[in-house]
Coordinates of C-alpha atoms and ligand atoms in Angstrom, one line a residue:
Chain A
X1 CA 151.8 -86.6 173.6
X2 CA 150.0 -83.4 174.8
X3 CA 149.7 -80.8 172.1
X4 CA 153.4 -80.6 171.2
X5 CA 153.9 -80.2 167.5
X6 CA 155.7 -83.2 166.1
X7 CA 158.3 -82.9 163.3
X8 CA 157.3 -83.8 159.8
X9 CA 159.3 -86.0 157.4
X10 CA 158.5 -84.4 154.1
X11 CA 159.1 -80.7 154.1
X12 CA 158.3 -78.6 151.1
X13 CA 160.0 -75.5 152.5
X14 CA 163.7 -75.2 151.8
X15 CA 166.0 -73.8 154.5
X16 CA 166.5 -70.7 152.4
X17 CA 162.8 -70.2 152.1
X18 CA 162.3 -70.7 155.8
X19 CA 164.9 -67.9 156.5
X20 CA 162.8 -65.5 154.5
X21 CA 159.5 -67.0 155.7
X22 CA 156.5 -64.8 155.0
X23 CA 154.0 -64.1 157.8
X24 CA 151.4 -66.8 158.5
X25 CA 148.3 -66.2 156.5
X26 CA 144.8 -67.5 156.8
X27 CA 141.1 -66.7 156.9
X28 CA 138.8 -64.9 159.3
X29 CA 135.2 -65.7 158.6
X30 CA 132.6 -63.5 160.1
X31 CA 129.5 -65.7 159.9
X32 CA 127.2 -62.8 161.0
X33 CA 127.5 -61.2 157.6
X34 CA 127.4 -64.3 155.4
X35 CA 124.3 -64.2 153.2
X36 CA 124.5 -67.7 151.9
X37 CA 125.1 -66.8 148.3
X38 CA 127.7 -69.6 147.8
X39 CA 129.9 -67.4 145.6
X40 CA 132.9 -68.8 147.6
X41 CA 131.9 -72.4 146.8
X42 CA 131.5 -71.6 143.1
X43 CA 134.8 -69.6 142.9
X44 CA 136.6 -72.5 144.7
X45 CA 135.2 -75.1 142.3
X46 CA 136.1 -72.9 139.3
X47 CA 139.6 -72.0 140.3
X48 CA 140.5 -75.5 141.5
X49 CA 138.7 -77.2 138.7
X50 CA 136.7 -79.4 141.1
X51 CA 134.0 -81.8 139.9
X52 CA 130.4 -81.6 141.0
X53 CA 129.3 -83.6 143.9
X54 CA 128.6 -87.4 143.7
X55 CA 128.7 -88.8 140.3
X56 CA 130.4 -85.8 138.7
X57 CA 127.2 -83.9 138.0
X58 CA 125.5 -86.5 135.7
X59 CA 122.6 -86.4 138.2
X60 CA 122.1 -83.3 140.2
X61 CA 121.7 -84.3 143.9
X62 CA 119.3 -82.2 146.0
X63 CA 119.2 -82.5 149.8
X64 CA 115.4 -81.9 149.7
X65 CA 115.4 -80.3 153.2
X66 CA 117.4 -77.1 152.9
X67 CA 119.0 -74.6 150.5
X68 CA 122.2 -76.5 151.4
X69 CA 122.7 -79.0 148.6
X70 CA 126.5 -79.4 149.1
X71 CA 125.9 -80.9 152.5
X72 CA 129.6 -81.5 153.5
X73 CA 133.2 -80.7 152.8
X74 CA 134.8 -83.4 150.6
X75 CA 137.5 -84.1 148.1
X76 CA 135.3 -82.5 145.5
X77 CA 134.0 -79.6 147.6
X78 CA 136.6 -77.6 149.5
X79 CA 134.2 -74.9 150.6
X80 CA 130.7 -75.5 152.0
X81 CA 128.2 -72.9 153.0
X82 CA 126.3 -74.3 156.0
X83 CA 122.7 -73.3 156.5
X84 CA 121.4 -73.5 160.0
X85 CA 117.7 -72.9 160.2
X86 CA 116.6 -72.0 163.7
X87 CA 112.8 -71.5 163.5
X88 CA 111.2 -72.4 166.8
X89 CA 108.0 -70.5 165.7
X90 CA 106.8 -69.9 162.1
X91 CA 107.4 -66.2 162.2
X92 CA 110.2 -66.1 164.7
X93 CA 113.8 -67.3 164.1
X94 CA 117.0 -66.9 162.3
X95 CA 119.2 -68.3 159.6
X96 CA 122.8 -68.8 160.6
X97 CA 125.2 -69.2 157.6
X98 CA 128.8 -70.2 157.7
X99 CA 131.2 -70.8 154.9
X100 CA 133.2 -73.8 156.1
X101 CA 136.7 -74.7 155.0
X102 CA 139.9 -76.5 156.1
X103 CA 141.0 -74.7 159.3
X104 CA 144.8 -75.0 158.4
X105 CA 145.4 -76.0 162.1
X106 CA 148.7 -74.7 163.6
X107 CA 149.1 -78.3 165.0
X108 CA 147.4 -80.2 162.2
X109 CA 146.1 -83.7 163.0
X110 CA 146.0 -84.7 159.4
X111 CA 149.6 -83.8 158.9
X112 CA 150.5 -85.7 162.1
X113 CA 149.2 -89.1 160.9
X114 CA 149.8 -89.0 157.2
X115 CA 152.1 -92.1 156.6
X116 CA 153.4 -91.0 153.2
X117 CA 154.5 -87.5 154.0
X118 CA 152.0 -86.2 151.5
X119 CA 150.7 -83.5 153.8
X120 CA 153.0 -80.6 154.4
X121 CA 153.1 -77.2 156.0
X122 CA 153.9 -74.4 153.6
X123 CA 155.9 -71.3 154.1
X124 CA 152.6 -69.4 154.8
X125 CA 151.9 -71.8 157.7
X126 CA 149.1 -73.4 155.8
X127 CA 148.5 -77.1 155.3
X128 CA 148.6 -78.7 151.9
X129 CA 148.1 -82.2 150.6
X130 CA 150.5 -83.1 147.8
X131 CA 148.3 -85.0 145.4
X132 CA 151.2 -86.7 143.6
X133 CA 152.4 -88.3 146.9
X134 CA 149.1 -89.2 148.5
X135 CA 148.1 -92.9 147.9
X136 CA 144.6 -92.6 149.4
X137 CA 145.1 -94.5 152.6
X138 CA 142.5 -92.2 154.2
X139 CA 144.2 -92.0 157.6
X140 CA 143.9 -88.2 157.4
X141 CA 140.2 -88.3 156.9
X142 CA 139.6 -89.9 160.2
X143 CA 142.2 -87.8 161.9
X144 CA 140.8 -84.4 160.9
X145 CA 138.7 -83.2 163.9
X146 CA 136.5 -81.1 161.5
X147 CA 135.6 -83.7 158.8
X148 CA 137.3 -81.6 156.1
X149 CA 139.1 -84.1 153.9
X150 CA 137.7 -86.5 151.4
X151 CA 138.7 -88.5 148.4
X152 CA 138.6 -86.6 145.1
X153 CA 137.0 -89.0 142.6
X154 CA 139.1 -87.7 139.7
X155 CA 142.5 -87.9 141.2
X156 CA 141.7 -90.8 143.6
X157 CA 143.6 -89.0 146.3
X158 CA 142.7 -87.2 149.5
X159 CA 142.1 -83.5 148.8
X160 CA 141.0 -80.4 150.6
X161 CA 141.5 -76.6 150.5
X162 CA 145.1 -75.6 149.7
X163 CA 144.3 -72.0 150.8
X164 CA 144.9 -71.3 147.1
X165 CA 148.7 -72.0 147.4
X166 CA 149.1 -71.4 143.7
X167 CA 147.5 -67.9 144.0
X168 CA 149.0 -66.8 147.3
X169 CA 152.5 -67.8 146.3
X170 CA 152.3 -65.2 143.5
X171 CA 150.7 -62.6 145.7
X172 CA 147.0 -63.2 144.8
X173 CA 144.2 -63.5 147.2
X174 CA 142.4 -66.9 147.5
X175 CA 139.5 -67.3 145.1
X176 CA 136.8 -67.7 147.8
X177 CA 137.6 -64.5 149.8
X178 CA 138.1 -62.6 146.5
X179 CA 134.6 -63.6 145.4
X180 CA 132.8 -63.1 148.8
X181 CA 130.5 -60.1 148.2
X182 CA 130.1 -59.2 151.9
X183 CA 133.7 -59.8 153.1
X184 CA 132.4 -62.5 155.4
X185 CA 135.6 -64.3 154.4
X186 CA 138.6 -62.2 154.9
X187 CA 142.1 -63.2 153.9
X188 CA 145.4 -61.8 155.3
X189 CA 148.2 -62.2 157.9
X190 CA 146.9 -64.0 161.0
X191 CA 148.1 -61.3 163.4
X192 CA 146.1 -58.7 161.6
X193 CA 143.0 -60.9 161.2
X194 CA 143.0 -61.6 164.9
X195 CA 142.9 -57.9 165.8
X196 CA 140.2 -57.2 163.3
X197 CA 138.2 -60.2 164.5
X198 CA 138.4 -59.3 168.2
X199 CA 137.3 -55.7 167.4
X200 CA 134.3 -57.1 165.5
X201 CA 133.3 -59.4 168.3
X202 CA 133.5 -56.5 170.8
X203 CA 131.4 -54.4 168.5
X204 CA 128.7 -57.0 168.2
X205 CA 128.6 -57.6 171.9
X206 CA 128.2 -53.9 172.5
X207 CA 125.4 -53.8 170.0
X208 CA 123.5 -56.5 172.0
X209 CA 124.6 -59.7 170.3
X210 CA 126.1 -61.0 173.5
X211 CA 126.6 -64.5 172.1
X212 CA 129.3 -63.4 169.7
X213 CA 132.7 -65.1 170.2
X214 CA 135.7 -66.2 168.2
X215 CA 136.2 -69.9 167.4
X216 CA 139.8 -71.0 166.9
X217 CA 141.5 -67.6 167.1
X218 CA 143.3 -68.3 170.4
X219 CA 147.0 -69.4 169.7
X220 CA 146.9 -71.0 173.2
X221 CA 143.7 -72.9 172.4
X222 CA 143.1 -76.3 170.9
X223 CA 145.5 -77.3 168.1
X224 CA 147.6 -74.2 168.7
X225 CA 144.9 -72.1 167.1
X226 CA 143.3 -72.4 163.7
X227 CA 144.7 -70.4 160.8
X228 CA 141.1 -70.3 159.5
X229 CA 139.0 -69.0 162.4
X230 CA 135.4 -67.9 162.9
X231 CA 133.1 -65.4 164.5
X232 CA 130.1 -67.4 165.8
X233 CA 126.9 -66.5 167.6
X234 CA 125.9 -69.9 168.9
X235 CA 127.5 -73.1 170.4
X236 CA 130.1 -74.7 168.1
X237 CA 128.0 -77.9 167.8
X238 CA 125.1 -75.8 166.3
X239 CA 127.4 -75.1 163.4
X240 CA 128.5 -78.8 163.2
X241 CA 131.9 -77.9 164.7
X242 CA 133.6 -79.8 167.6
X243 CA 133.8 -78.1 170.9
X244 CA 137.2 -79.6 171.8
X245 CA 139.2 -80.6 168.7
X246 CA 142.3 -82.6 169.7
X247 CA 145.4 -84.2 168.2
X248 CA 145.1 -87.9 167.3
X249 CA 148.4 -88.6 169.0
X250 CA 146.8 -88.0 172.4
X251 CA 146.1 -91.8 172.4
X252 CA 149.3 -93.0 170.9
X253 CA 151.5 -93.3 174.0
X254 CA 148.8 -94.6 176.3
X255 CA 147.4 -97.0 173.8
X256 CA 150.8 -98.4 172.8
X257 CA 151.9 -98.7 176.4
X258 CA 148.8 -100.6 177.5
X259 CA 149.1 -102.9 174.5
X260 CA 152.8 -103.4 175.0
X261 CA 152.3 -104.4 178.6
X262 CA 149.6 -106.8 177.7
X263 CA 151.7 -108.3 174.9
X264 CA 154.7 -108.7 177.1
X265 CA 152.6 -110.3 179.8
X266 CA 151.2 -112.8 177.3
X267 CA 154.6 -113.7 175.8
X268 CA 156.1 -114.2 179.3
X269 CA 153.0 -116.3 180.4
X270 CA 153.3 -118.4 177.3
X271 CA 157.1 -118.9 177.7
X272 CA 156.8 -119.8 181.4
X273 CA 154.0 -122.3 181.0
X274 CA 155.7 -123.9 178.1
X275 CA 159.0 -124.1 180.0
X276 CA 157.1 -125.6 183.0
X277 CA 155.6 -128.2 180.7
X278 CA 159.1 -129.1 179.3
X279 CA 160.6 -129.4 182.8
X280 CA 157.7 -131.7 183.8
X281 CA 158.3 -133.9 180.8
X282 CA 162.0 -134.1 181.4
X283 CA 161.4 -134.9 185.1
X284 CA 158.8 -137.6 184.2
X285 CA 161.2 -139.1 181.6
X286 CA 164.1 -139.4 184.2
X287 CA 162.0 -140.8 187.1
X288 CA 162.5 -144.6 187.4
X289 CA 159.3 -146.5 187.2
X290 CA 158.1 -148.1 190.4
X291 CA 158.1 -151.9 190.3
X292 CA 155.0 -153.1 192.0
Chain B
X1 CA 120.4 -81.7 171.3
X2 CA 123.7 -82.2 169.7
X3 CA 125.5 -79.8 172.0
X4 CA 126.2 -82.6 174.4
X5 CA 127.7 -84.9 171.8
X6 CA 131.5 -85.7 172.1
X7 CA 133.7 -83.8 169.7
X8 CA 134.6 -87.0 167.9
X9 CA 131.1 -87.1 166.4
X10 CA 131.8 -84.1 164.3
X11 CA 134.3 -85.8 162.0
X12 CA 134.1 -87.6 158.7
X13 CA 134.3 -91.4 158.3
X14 CA 137.5 -92.6 156.4
X15 CA 135.5 -95.4 154.8
X16 CA 137.3 -98.2 156.5
X17 CA 134.9 -101.0 155.4
X18 CA 135.0 -104.8 154.9
X19 CA 138.5 -104.9 153.3
X20 CA 140.0 -103.3 156.5
X21 CA 137.8 -105.5 158.7
X22 CA 139.1 -108.6 157.0
X23 CA 142.7 -107.2 157.2
X24 CA 142.4 -106.6 160.9
X25 CA 141.0 -110.2 161.4
X26 CA 143.5 -112.0 159.1
X27 CA 146.4 -109.9 160.3
X28 CA 145.5 -110.7 163.9
X29 CA 145.3 -114.4 163.2
X30 CA 148.7 -114.2 161.4
X31 CA 150.3 -112.2 164.2
X32 CA 149.0 -114.6 166.9
X33 CA 150.1 -117.6 164.9
X34 CA 153.7 -116.4 164.6
X35 CA 153.7 -115.7 168.3
X36 CA 152.6 -119.3 168.9
X37 CA 155.2 -120.7 166.5
X38 CA 158.0 -118.6 168.1
X39 CA 157.0 -119.6 171.7
X40 CA 156.8 -123.3 170.7
X41 CA 160.1 -123.1 168.8
X42 CA 161.9 -121.6 171.8
X43 CA 160.3 -123.3 174.7
X44 CA 158.4 -126.3 173.3
X45 CA 159.2 -130.0 173.0
X46 CA 159.9 -132.1 169.8
X47 CA 156.2 -133.2 169.7
X48 CA 155.2 -129.6 169.1
X49 CA 156.8 -129.6 165.6
X50 CA 153.6 -130.2 163.7
X51 CA 151.9 -127.3 165.4
X52 CA 154.9 -125.0 164.7
X53 CA 154.6 -126.0 161.1
X54 CA 150.9 -125.2 160.9
X55 CA 151.2 -121.9 162.8
X56 CA 154.2 -120.8 160.5
X57 CA 152.3 -121.7 157.3
X58 CA 149.2 -119.9 158.6
X59 CA 151.3 -116.8 159.5
X60 CA 152.9 -116.6 156.0
X61 CA 149.6 -117.0 154.2
X62 CA 148.1 -114.3 156.4
X63 CA 151.0 -112.0 155.6
X64 CA 150.4 -112.4 151.9
X65 CA 146.6 -111.9 152.2
X66 CA 147.2 -108.8 154.5
X67 CA 149.4 -107.2 152.0
X68 CA 147.0 -107.7 149.2
X69 CA 144.1 -106.4 151.2
X70 CA 145.9 -103.3 152.3
X71 CA 147.0 -102.4 148.8
X72 CA 143.5 -103.1 147.4
X73 CA 142.0 -100.7 150.0
X74 CA 144.1 -97.7 148.9
X75 CA 142.3 -95.2 146.7
X76 CA 145.5 -95.2 144.5
X77 CA 146.8 -98.8 144.9
X78 CA 149.8 -98.4 142.6
X79 CA 151.3 -95.9 145.0
X80 CA 151.4 -98.4 147.8
X81 CA 155.2 -98.0 147.9
X82 CA 154.9 -94.4 149.0
X83 CA 154.3 -95.9 152.5
X84 CA 157.9 -97.2 152.7
X85 CA 159.8 -94.9 150.3
X86 CA 159.4 -91.1 150.0
X87 CA 158.4 -90.6 146.4
X88 CA 160.1 -87.2 146.2
X89 CA 163.5 -88.2 147.7
X90 CA 163.5 -92.0 147.5
X91 CA 164.6 -92.0 151.1
X92 CA 162.9 -94.4 153.6
X93 CA 159.5 -93.2 154.7
X94 CA 159.0 -93.7 158.5
X95 CA 157.1 -91.7 161.0
X96 CA 157.2 -93.4 164.4
X97 CA 154.4 -91.1 165.6
X98 CA 152.0 -92.3 162.9
X99 CA 150.6 -95.7 163.8
X100 CA 149.8 -96.3 160.2
X101 CA 153.5 -95.8 159.2
X102 CA 154.5 -98.1 162.2
X103 CA 152.0 -100.7 160.9
X104 CA 153.5 -100.8 157.5
X105 CA 157.0 -101.5 158.9
X106 CA 155.5 -104.0 161.4
X107 CA 153.8 -105.9 158.5
X108 CA 157.1 -105.9 156.6
X109 CA 159.0 -107.3 159.6
X110 CA 156.2 -109.7 160.3
X111 CA 156.3 -111.0 156.7
X112 CA 160.1 -111.4 156.9
X113 CA 159.9 -113.5 160.1
X114 CA 156.9 -115.4 158.9
X115 CA 159.0 -116.3 155.9
X116 CA 162.0 -117.5 157.9
X117 CA 159.6 -119.5 160.2
X118 CA 158.1 -121.1 157.1
X119 CA 161.5 -122.0 155.6
X120 CA 162.4 -123.6 158.9
X121 CA 159.1 -125.5 158.9
X122 CA 159.5 -126.7 155.3
X123 CA 162.6 -128.7 156.3
X124 CA 160.3 -131.2 158.0
X125 CA 158.0 -132.0 155.1
X126 CA 158.3 -135.4 153.5
X127 CA 156.0 -134.8 150.6
X128 CA 158.0 -135.8 147.3
X129 CA 157.9 -132.4 145.5
X130 CA 159.3 -130.9 148.7
X131 CA 162.5 -132.8 148.2
X132 CA 163.3 -130.7 145.1
X133 CA 162.4 -127.6 146.9
X134 CA 164.4 -128.5 149.9
X135 CA 167.6 -128.7 147.8
X136 CA 166.9 -125.1 146.9
X137 CA 166.2 -124.3 150.5
X138 CA 169.5 -125.7 151.5
X139 CA 171.0 -122.4 150.5
X140 CA 169.0 -120.7 153.3
X141 CA 169.3 -123.6 155.7
X142 CA 171.4 -121.5 158.1
X143 CA 168.0 -119.9 159.1
X144 CA 167.1 -123.1 160.9
X145 CA 170.4 -123.1 162.9
X146 CA 171.4 -121.1 165.9
X147 CA 171.8 -118.2 166.3
X148 CA 169.5 -117.4 163.4
X149 CA 166.8 -119.8 164.5
X150 CA 166.6 -118.0 167.9
X151 CA 166.6 -114.6 166.2
X152 CA 163.9 -115.7 163.8
X153 CA 161.7 -117.0 166.7
X154 CA 162.2 -113.9 168.8
X155 CA 161.6 -111.7 165.8
X156 CA 158.4 -113.7 165.1
X157 CA 157.2 -113.2 168.7
X158 CA 157.8 -109.4 168.7
X159 CA 156.5 -108.7 165.2
X160 CA 153.6 -111.1 165.6
X161 CA 152.5 -109.4 168.9
X162 CA 153.0 -105.9 167.3
X163 CA 150.9 -106.8 164.3
X164 CA 148.2 -108.2 166.5
X165 CA 148.0 -105.1 168.7
X166 CA 148.9 -102.1 166.5
X167 CA 145.6 -102.1 164.6
X168 CA 143.7 -101.0 167.7
X169 CA 146.3 -98.2 168.3
X170 CA 145.9 -97.1 164.7
X171 CA 142.2 -96.6 165.1
X172 CA 142.8 -94.8 168.5
X173 CA 145.1 -92.4 166.7
X174 CA 142.3 -90.7 164.8
X175 CA 139.5 -88.4 165.9
X176 CA 136.7 -90.8 165.1
X177 CA 133.9 -91.8 167.5
X178 CA 134.5 -95.1 169.5
X179 CA 138.0 -95.5 168.1
X180 CA 139.6 -92.4 169.5
X181 CA 137.4 -92.2 172.6
X182 CA 139.4 -94.9 174.3
X183 CA 143.0 -96.1 174.6
X184 CA 141.9 -99.7 175.2
X185 CA 141.3 -100.8 171.6
X186 CA 144.9 -102.0 171.2
X187 CA 144.5 -104.5 174.1
X188 CA 141.1 -105.6 172.9
X189 CA 142.4 -106.4 169.4
X190 CA 145.5 -108.0 170.8
X191 CA 143.6 -110.4 173.0
X192 CA 141.2 -111.2 170.2
X193 CA 144.1 -111.8 167.8
X194 CA 145.5 -114.3 170.2
X195 CA 142.3 -116.2 170.8
X196 CA 141.4 -116.3 167.1
X197 CA 144.9 -117.4 166.1
X198 CA 144.7 -120.3 168.6
X199 CA 141.3 -121.2 167.4
X200 CA 142.6 -121.2 163.8
X201 CA 145.6 -123.3 164.7
X202 CA 143.4 -125.8 166.6
X203 CA 141.0 -126.0 163.7
X204 CA 143.8 -126.5 161.2
X205 CA 145.3 -129.3 163.4
X206 CA 141.9 -131.0 163.6
X207 CA 141.6 -130.8 159.8
X208 CA 145.2 -132.1 159.2
X209 CA 144.6 -134.8 161.9
X210 CA 147.5 -133.6 164.0
X211 CA 146.9 -134.5 167.6
X212 CA 149.4 -134.1 170.4
X213 CA 147.7 -134.0 173.7
X214 CA 150.2 -132.0 175.7
X215 CA 150.4 -129.3 173.0
X216 CA 146.6 -129.1 172.6
X217 CA 146.2 -128.9 176.4
X218 CA 148.7 -126.0 176.5
X219 CA 146.9 -124.3 173.6
X220 CA 143.6 -124.7 175.3
X221 CA 144.8 -123.2 178.6
X222 CA 146.6 -120.3 176.9
X223 CA 143.5 -119.7 174.8
X224 CA 141.4 -119.6 178.0
X225 CA 143.6 -116.9 179.5
X226 CA 143.4 -114.8 176.3
X227 CA 139.6 -115.1 176.1
X228 CA 139.1 -114.1 179.7
X229 CA 141.4 -111.2 179.3
X230 CA 139.7 -110.2 176.1
X231 CA 136.4 -110.2 177.9
X232 CA 137.8 -108.0 180.7
X233 CA 139.5 -105.7 178.0
X234 CA 136.2 -105.2 176.2
X235 CA 134.4 -104.3 179.4
X236 CA 137.2 -101.7 180.2
X237 CA 137.0 -100.4 176.7
X238 CA 133.3 -99.8 176.8
X239 CA 133.5 -98.2 180.3
X240 CA 136.4 -95.9 179.1
X241 CA 134.2 -94.7 176.2
X242 CA 132.2 -92.6 178.7
X243 CA 129.7 -90.3 176.9
X244 CA 130.9 -91.7 173.5
X245 CA 129.4 -95.1 174.4
X246 CA 126.1 -93.8 173.0
X247 CA 127.6 -94.6 169.6
X248 CA 126.9 -98.2 170.5
X249 CA 123.3 -97.8 171.7
X250 CA 122.1 -99.6 168.6
X251 CA 122.3 -102.9 166.8
X252 CA 126.1 -102.7 166.9
X253 CA 126.0 -102.6 170.7
X254 CA 123.7 -105.6 170.8
X255 CA 126.1 -107.4 168.4
X256 CA 129.0 -106.5 170.7
X257 CA 127.3 -107.9 173.8
X258 CA 125.5 -110.9 172.3
X259 CA 127.6 -111.8 169.3
X260 CA 131.1 -111.0 170.4
X261 CA 131.0 -111.3 174.2
X262 CA 128.4 -114.1 174.7
X263 CA 128.5 -116.2 171.6
X264 CA 132.2 -115.5 170.7
X265 CA 133.8 -115.7 174.1
X266 CA 131.5 -117.0 177.0
X267 CA 130.0 -119.9 175.0
X268 CA 133.3 -121.2 173.7
X269 CA 134.7 -120.9 177.2
X270 CA 131.9 -123.0 178.6
X271 CA 132.1 -125.5 175.7
X272 CA 135.9 -125.9 176.2
X273 CA 135.3 -126.7 179.9
X274 CA 133.1 -129.6 178.7
X275 CA 135.6 -131.4 176.5
X276 CA 133.0 -133.6 174.9
X277 CA 132.2 -130.8 172.4
X278 CA 135.5 -131.2 170.7
X279 CA 137.5 -128.4 169.0
X280 CA 135.5 -127.5 166.0
X281 CA 132.4 -125.8 167.5
X282 CA 134.2 -123.6 170.1
X283 CA 137.0 -122.7 167.7
X284 CA 134.5 -121.7 165.0
X285 CA 132.6 -119.5 167.5
X286 CA 135.8 -117.8 168.6
X287 CA 136.7 -117.0 164.9
X288 CA 133.2 -115.7 164.2
X289 CA 133.3 -113.6 167.3
X290 CA 136.7 -112.1 166.4
X291 CA 135.4 -111.1 162.9
X292 CA 132.3 -109.6 164.4
X293 CA 134.3 -107.6 167.0
X294 CA 136.2 -105.9 164.2
X295 CA 133.0 -105.3 162.2
X296 CA 131.3 -103.8 165.3
X297 CA 134.2 -101.5 166.0
X298 CA 134.7 -100.3 162.4
X299 CA 131.1 -100.1 161.1
X300 CA 129.7 -98.9 164.4
X301 CA 131.9 -95.8 164.0
X302 CA 131.8 -95.5 160.2
X303 CA 128.0 -94.8 160.2
X304 CA 128.4 -91.6 162.2
X305 CA 128.9 -88.4 160.1
X306 CA 127.8 -84.9 159.7
X307 CA 125.3 -83.9 157.0
X308 CA 124.9 -80.2 156.7
X309 CA 125.4 -79.4 160.4
X310 CA 123.5 -82.4 161.8
X311 CA 125.3 -85.4 163.3
X312 CA 123.7 -88.5 161.6
X313 CA 124.1 -91.9 163.3
Ligands
SF4_401 S1 141.1 -78.7 159.5 FE1 141.5 -80.9 159.1 S2 142.3 -81.0 157.1 FE2 142.5 -78.8 157.7 S3 144.6 -78.7 158.6 FE3 143.2 -79.2 160.3 S4 143.2 -81.4 160.4 FE4 144.1 -80.9 158.5
SF4_402 S1 145.1 -90.3 152.2 FE1 146.9 -89.3 151.4 S2 147.1 -87.4 152.5 FE2 145.7 -88.6 153.6 S3 147.0 -89.7 155.1 FE3 146.9 -91.1 153.4 S4 148.6 -90.6 152.1 FE4 148.4 -88.9 153.6

């Protein structure tokens, strides 16, 4: 299937809206200036009225190993500030911090597999799950290459960041980027964000941080680019990100073809052997018995 | 270091647990049974009739159980119909490029053809209450006559094979470890569905004291082919995993080799060669191996997830 974008069945954008389609918008997250304050997580939870993790907050769960107690993105946590503690020696090391979120992939794996049409692409080129359509089959959870989606235990449907569709559609900035005190999370038109991100990466490299690079900013890269992309200073895996995210449909044609050939072969083998047996029975029945 | 882990390890498990394992197992048996019933109806001899009956009944029961399991597994079960009808427009919901969407329509077609096969099979039954039912069935008697009988048998073969094999393709069309790291899972599940369905039909026939030597001989030979191909497909599947095979360097890998391949395939093959072991032991081992195969594939992948930034397995 390659990385060709497949059509979607359920389309929230009317033809009229498409004609006056606004510019694609998204996030650029500069992880080098994230201070791990988690204001974005709190703002997201508040605006989207998301429950606490686990049992709804009746028991506060602590990871016990890190200042990161959110631990993962889920149906209840649409932002997650990752803490990467790199301390090879007691007095030497660094903390990398990264506010993770749905990447609003240009070719979105979750949207590709959703069998109910609950997942749609909005006029802002973002990816949204319609909670009233989703039936919780969880196909999208396994399809997302970034482990973004989870079941929300209040709605019993799959949920994730909507890129604050309810705010952006009335001209407001998403809650997380609005709350971010260092502008680590920046919201805006993708074309502008890319220019800004590239300039920042160059600046960092000139200042000696030669490991600085952009993850997901390339429109010719994996999944047609990510509408939420990052500036990182270590390997993607160090941040818990996949090096080579792919579309799930890469296996569809080959898997179906192999199975169909095998299925056809077995059906033909069964038919031929049964037919052979029937012929033999007919032949035996019509052969006159020898009189000895 | 996790920098050399495959990209599929950085994803979240969809929590496909025992309900889905059971669905894959039972759906596979149903699909294989309807294939057998269809082949015997089209190319068999009159003496095959009792086996056609058993296989058709088995298929229709599996269709019912599969539907219940699938609905029960949804996080919002009352919205199961969103899979077939778009809730916003009430138009049919079908995405050919989503294996899960395909699967829903395959299960519907399979249930239809399992139903027509069962109506056909019911015509033979001499049990007294059946006579009343048969007068009702007379309305749909045309199903047992040509050309509908042929259409029903061919439909059963195609939908049965599709149900048996699509589940592997469904798992491959994700980004999860093991499942999406190979394109061979469809064949593995298909062959396992065929061997388990033949085991189930042979066990049922033993229990119902149905014994037709020529049918049993054919079933045993066809089963042998399916099991040998299943073994080959599992080997190809594991090789095709490449670096991702490390997901099985644990108890699930041991279960795959010892439980599924040795106890579930090689031992029944050997036992079948020595006919004095009867049907029950080899068939039971094949069934246990088929269930274990699905447990290994699903649970072996499900345990891998990212906590914080670390891949946990
Ligand atoms: S990051 Fe995951 S959830 Fe977000 S659009 Fe991409 S595939 Fe969908
Ligand atoms: S869980 Fe909901 S959003 Fe995800 S694939 Fe299923 S129906 Fe679509």
